Short mmCIF file of C-alpha atoms in Angstrom, two decimals:
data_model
loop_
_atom_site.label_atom_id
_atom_site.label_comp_id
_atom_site.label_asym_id
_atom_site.label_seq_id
_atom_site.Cartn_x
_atom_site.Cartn_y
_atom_site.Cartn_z
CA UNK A 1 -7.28 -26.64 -56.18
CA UNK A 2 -7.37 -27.52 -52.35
CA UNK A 3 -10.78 -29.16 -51.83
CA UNK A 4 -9.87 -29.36 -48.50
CA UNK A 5 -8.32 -26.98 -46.21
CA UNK A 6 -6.56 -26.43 -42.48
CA UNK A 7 -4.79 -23.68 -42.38
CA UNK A 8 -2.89 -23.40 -39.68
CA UNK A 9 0.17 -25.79 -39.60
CA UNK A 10 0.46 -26.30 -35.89
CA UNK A 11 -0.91 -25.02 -32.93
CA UNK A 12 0.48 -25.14 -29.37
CA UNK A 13 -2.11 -25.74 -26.30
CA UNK A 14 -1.13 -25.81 -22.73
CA UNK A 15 -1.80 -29.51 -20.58
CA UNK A 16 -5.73 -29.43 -19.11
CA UNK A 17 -7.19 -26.46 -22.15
CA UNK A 18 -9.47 -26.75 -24.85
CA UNK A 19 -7.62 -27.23 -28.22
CA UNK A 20 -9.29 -26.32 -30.99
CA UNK A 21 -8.53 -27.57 -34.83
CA UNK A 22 -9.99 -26.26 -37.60
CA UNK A 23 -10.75 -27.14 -41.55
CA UNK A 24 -12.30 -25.80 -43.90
CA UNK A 25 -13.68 -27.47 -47.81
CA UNK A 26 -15.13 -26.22 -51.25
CA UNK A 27 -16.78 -29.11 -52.57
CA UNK A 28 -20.41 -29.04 -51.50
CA UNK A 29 -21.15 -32.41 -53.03
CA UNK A 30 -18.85 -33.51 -49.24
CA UNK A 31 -21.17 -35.36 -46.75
CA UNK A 32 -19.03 -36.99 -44.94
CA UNK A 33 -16.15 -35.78 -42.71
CA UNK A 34 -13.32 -37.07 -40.32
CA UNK A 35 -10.84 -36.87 -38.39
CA UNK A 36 -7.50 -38.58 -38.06
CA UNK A 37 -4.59 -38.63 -35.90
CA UNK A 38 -0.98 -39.31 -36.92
CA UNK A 39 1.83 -40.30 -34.69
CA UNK A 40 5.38 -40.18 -35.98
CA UNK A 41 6.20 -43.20 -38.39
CA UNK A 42 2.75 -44.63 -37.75
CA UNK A 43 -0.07 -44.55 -40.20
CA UNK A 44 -3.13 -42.35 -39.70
CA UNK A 45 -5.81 -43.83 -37.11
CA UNK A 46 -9.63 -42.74 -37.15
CA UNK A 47 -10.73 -40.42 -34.16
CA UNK A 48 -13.98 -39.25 -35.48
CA UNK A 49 -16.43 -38.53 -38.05
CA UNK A 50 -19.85 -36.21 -39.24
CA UNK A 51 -22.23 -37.04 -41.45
CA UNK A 52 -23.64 -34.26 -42.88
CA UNK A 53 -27.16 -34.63 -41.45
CA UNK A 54 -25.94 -33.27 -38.37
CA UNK A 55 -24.27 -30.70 -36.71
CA UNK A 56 -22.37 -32.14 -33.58
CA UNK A 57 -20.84 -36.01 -32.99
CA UNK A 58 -19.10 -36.34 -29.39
CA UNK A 59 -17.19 -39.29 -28.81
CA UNK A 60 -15.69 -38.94 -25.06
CA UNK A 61 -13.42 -35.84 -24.88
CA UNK A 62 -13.42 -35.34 -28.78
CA UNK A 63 -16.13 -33.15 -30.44
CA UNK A 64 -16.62 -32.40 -34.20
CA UNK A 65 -18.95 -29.48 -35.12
CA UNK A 66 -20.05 -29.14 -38.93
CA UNK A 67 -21.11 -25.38 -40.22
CA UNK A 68 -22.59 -26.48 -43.45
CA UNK A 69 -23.41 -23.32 -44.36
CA UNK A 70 -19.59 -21.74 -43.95
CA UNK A 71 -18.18 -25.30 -44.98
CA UNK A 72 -16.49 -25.28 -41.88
CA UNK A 73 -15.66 -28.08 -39.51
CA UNK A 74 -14.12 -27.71 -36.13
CA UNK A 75 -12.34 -30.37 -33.57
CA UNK A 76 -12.68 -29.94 -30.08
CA UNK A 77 -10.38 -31.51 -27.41
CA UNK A 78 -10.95 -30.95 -24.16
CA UNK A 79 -9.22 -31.39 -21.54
CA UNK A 80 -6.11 -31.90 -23.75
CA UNK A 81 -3.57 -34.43 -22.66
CA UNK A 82 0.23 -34.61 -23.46
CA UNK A 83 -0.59 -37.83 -26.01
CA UNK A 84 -2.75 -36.06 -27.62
CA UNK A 85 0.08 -34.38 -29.51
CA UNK A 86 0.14 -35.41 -33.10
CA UNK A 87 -0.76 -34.09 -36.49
CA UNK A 88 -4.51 -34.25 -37.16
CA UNK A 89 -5.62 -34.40 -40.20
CA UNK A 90 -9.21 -33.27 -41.30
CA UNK A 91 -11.05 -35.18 -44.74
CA UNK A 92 -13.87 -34.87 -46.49
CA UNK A 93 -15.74 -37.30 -48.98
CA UNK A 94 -18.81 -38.51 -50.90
CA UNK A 95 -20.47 -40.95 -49.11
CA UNK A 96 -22.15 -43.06 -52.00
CA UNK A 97 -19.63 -44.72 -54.49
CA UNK A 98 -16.32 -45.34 -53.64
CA UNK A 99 -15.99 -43.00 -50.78
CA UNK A 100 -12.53 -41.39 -51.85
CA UNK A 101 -11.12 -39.05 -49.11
CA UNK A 102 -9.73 -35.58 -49.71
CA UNK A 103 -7.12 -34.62 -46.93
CA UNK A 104 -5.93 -31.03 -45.48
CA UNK A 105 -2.86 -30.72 -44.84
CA UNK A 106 -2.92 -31.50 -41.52
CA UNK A 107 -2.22 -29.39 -38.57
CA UNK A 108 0.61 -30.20 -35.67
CA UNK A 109 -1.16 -29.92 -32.30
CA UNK A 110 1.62 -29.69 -29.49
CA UNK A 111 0.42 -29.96 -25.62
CA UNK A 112 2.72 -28.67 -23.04
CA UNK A 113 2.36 -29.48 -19.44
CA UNK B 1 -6.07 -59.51 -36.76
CA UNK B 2 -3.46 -57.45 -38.10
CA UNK B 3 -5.42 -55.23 -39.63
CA UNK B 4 -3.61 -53.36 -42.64
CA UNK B 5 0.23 -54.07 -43.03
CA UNK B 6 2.52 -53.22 -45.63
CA UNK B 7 6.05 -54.74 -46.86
CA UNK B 8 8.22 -53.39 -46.92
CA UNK B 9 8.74 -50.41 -44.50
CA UNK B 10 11.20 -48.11 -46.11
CA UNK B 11 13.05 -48.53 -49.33
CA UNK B 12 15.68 -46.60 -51.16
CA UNK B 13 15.75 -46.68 -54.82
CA UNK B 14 18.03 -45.24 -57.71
CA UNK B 15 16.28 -43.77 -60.56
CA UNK B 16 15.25 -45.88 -63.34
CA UNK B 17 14.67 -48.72 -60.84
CA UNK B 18 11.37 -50.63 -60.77
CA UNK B 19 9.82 -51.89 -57.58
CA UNK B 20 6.37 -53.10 -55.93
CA UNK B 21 4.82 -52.02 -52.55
CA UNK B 22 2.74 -54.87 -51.22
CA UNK B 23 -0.28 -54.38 -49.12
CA UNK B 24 -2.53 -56.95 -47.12
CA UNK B 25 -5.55 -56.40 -44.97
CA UNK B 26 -7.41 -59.42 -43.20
CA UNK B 27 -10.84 -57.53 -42.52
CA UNK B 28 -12.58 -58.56 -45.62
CA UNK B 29 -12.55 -54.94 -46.93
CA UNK B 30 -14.37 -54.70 -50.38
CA UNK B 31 -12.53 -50.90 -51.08
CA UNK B 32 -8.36 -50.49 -50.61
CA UNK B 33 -6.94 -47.69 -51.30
CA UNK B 34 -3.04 -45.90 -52.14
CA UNK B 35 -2.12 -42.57 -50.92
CA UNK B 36 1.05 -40.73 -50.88
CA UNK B 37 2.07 -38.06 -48.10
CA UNK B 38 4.17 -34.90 -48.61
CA UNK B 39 5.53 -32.54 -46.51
CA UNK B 40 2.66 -29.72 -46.72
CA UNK B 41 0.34 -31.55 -48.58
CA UNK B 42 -1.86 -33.85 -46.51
CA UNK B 43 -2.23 -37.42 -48.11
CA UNK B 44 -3.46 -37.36 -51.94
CA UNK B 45 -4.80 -40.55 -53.43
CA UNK B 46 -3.32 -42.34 -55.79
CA UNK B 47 -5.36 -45.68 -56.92
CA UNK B 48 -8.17 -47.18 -55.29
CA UNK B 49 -10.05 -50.54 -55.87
CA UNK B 50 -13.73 -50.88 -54.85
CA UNK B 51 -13.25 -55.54 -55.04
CA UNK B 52 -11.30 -57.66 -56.39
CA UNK B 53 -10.04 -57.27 -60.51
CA UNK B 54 -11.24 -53.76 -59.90
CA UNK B 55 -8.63 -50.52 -60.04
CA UNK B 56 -9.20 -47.18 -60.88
CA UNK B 57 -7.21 -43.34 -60.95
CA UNK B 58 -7.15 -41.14 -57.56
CA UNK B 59 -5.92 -37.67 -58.07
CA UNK B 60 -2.50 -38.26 -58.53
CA UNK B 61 -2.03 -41.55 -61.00
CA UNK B 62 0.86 -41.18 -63.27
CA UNK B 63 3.96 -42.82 -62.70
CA UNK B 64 2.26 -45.84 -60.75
CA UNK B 65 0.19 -49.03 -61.67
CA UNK B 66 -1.62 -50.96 -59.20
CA UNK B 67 -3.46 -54.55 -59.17
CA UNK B 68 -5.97 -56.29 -56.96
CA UNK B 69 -5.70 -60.08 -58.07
CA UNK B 70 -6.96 -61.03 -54.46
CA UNK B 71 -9.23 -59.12 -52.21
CA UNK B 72 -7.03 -58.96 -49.17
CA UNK B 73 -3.97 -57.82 -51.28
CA UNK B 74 -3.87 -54.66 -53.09
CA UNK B 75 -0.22 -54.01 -55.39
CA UNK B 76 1.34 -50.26 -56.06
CA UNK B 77 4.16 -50.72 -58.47
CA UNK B 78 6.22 -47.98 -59.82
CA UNK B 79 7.91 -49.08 -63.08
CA UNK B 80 10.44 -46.15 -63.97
CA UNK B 81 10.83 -44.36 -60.38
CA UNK B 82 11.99 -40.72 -60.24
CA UNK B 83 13.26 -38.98 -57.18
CA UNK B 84 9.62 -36.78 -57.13
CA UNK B 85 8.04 -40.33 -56.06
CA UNK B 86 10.46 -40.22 -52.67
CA UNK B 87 7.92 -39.73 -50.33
CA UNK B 88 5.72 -41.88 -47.68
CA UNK B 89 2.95 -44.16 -49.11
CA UNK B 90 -0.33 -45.94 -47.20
CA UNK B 91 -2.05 -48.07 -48.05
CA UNK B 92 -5.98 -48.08 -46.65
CA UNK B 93 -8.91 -50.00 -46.78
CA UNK B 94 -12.30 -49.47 -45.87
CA UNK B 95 -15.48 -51.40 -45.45
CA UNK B 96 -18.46 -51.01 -47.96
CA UNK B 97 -21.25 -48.86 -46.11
CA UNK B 98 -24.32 -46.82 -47.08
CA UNK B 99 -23.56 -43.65 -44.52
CA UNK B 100 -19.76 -43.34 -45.22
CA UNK B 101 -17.02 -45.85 -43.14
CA UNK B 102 -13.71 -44.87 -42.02
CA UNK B 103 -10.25 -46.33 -43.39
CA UNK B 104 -8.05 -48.18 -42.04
CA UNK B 105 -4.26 -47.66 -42.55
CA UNK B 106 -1.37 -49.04 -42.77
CA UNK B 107 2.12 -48.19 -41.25
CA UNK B 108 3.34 -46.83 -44.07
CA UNK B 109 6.33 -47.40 -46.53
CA UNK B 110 9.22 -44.54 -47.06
CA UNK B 111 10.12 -44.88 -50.31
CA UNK B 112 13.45 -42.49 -51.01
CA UNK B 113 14.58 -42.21 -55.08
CA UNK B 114 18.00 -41.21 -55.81
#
């Protein structure tokens, strides 16, 4: 059972747009979310996280927006710039104990000039 | 600071063979943390440990044994590898917060069984 959910693969976003990612999650016990970014042969690095008292964290030209309701997060890049291209992977996780994250599986975000 | 590194980076191993991934992080983490990445599948956890002497199961345990004799070092060992353990493994760590903390990774190990 995917707890956690992006489901679309990759997604292609001309130099200077908005690029939108997108993830989804089941377990409403979640109240914490984030976002990472992958380069090839590199491990995952943190770009930006949600608690799930709000409903918006910006962090320069990288917004997160949590639906609670739908159980639907969002990433927003804008403008998007050529090194932005990576695979970003959304998680999810309970904030008290341990703090175990539950990954999608990632989406491939491509930005042509 | 070096952060999170692991030894070593890639590895290729015959079936039956035994072997241990070594990770080290200098940030006085209390929580580490082993994942495994698959085509498709995001990153699944494997082990974590919450300090020192501690381990416990992730989502995907079997086949793997891990130990956290120091708190900088966390140890994955695979006893009896099979070729469905070929796949990328992190190692994370992550400081111990009230409101949720990010983790930190490592560069990652390729581990291919044969």
């Amino acid at each position: 059972d995917q707890q956690v959910k992006q489901n679309s693969p990759s997604l292609s976003v001309q130099e200077g747009r908005i690029s939108i990612l997108n993830c989804d999650y089941t377990n409403s016990m979640f109240d914490y979310f984030l976002w990472y970014k992958k380069y090839p042969a590199e491990g995952p690095t943190f770009l930006i996280s949600i608690s799930s008292i709000k409903d918006k964290n910006e962090d320069g030209r990288f917004t997160v927006f949590l639906n609670k309701s739908a159980k639907h997060l969002s990433l927003h890049i804008v403008p998007s710039q050529p090194g932005d291209s990576a695979v970003y992977f959304c998680a999810a996780s309970v904030s008290q104990g341990a703090q175990k994250l539950v990954f999608g599986q990632g989406t491939r975000l491509t930005i042509n000039p | 600071n070096a952060g999170v590194t692991q030894t070593p980076k890639f590895r290729v191993l015959k079936t039956g063979q035994s072997m241990t991934l070594l990770c080290a992080q200098d940030m006085n983490h209390e929580y580490m943390y082993w994942y495994r990445q698959d085509p498709g599948m995001g990153l699944r956890l494997i082990h974590y440990s919450v300090g020192e002497g501690t381990t416990a199961k992730g989502e995907v345990p079997d086949g793997y044994n891990v130990s956290r004799l120091k708190k900088q070092n966390f140890l994955l060992g695979l006893e009896s590898a099979a070729p469905s353990q070929t796949s990328v493994y992190f190692c994370a760590s992550s400081y111990q917060g009230l409101a949720g903390s990010e983790q930190y990774f490592g560069p990652g190990t390729r581990l291919t069984v044969t």
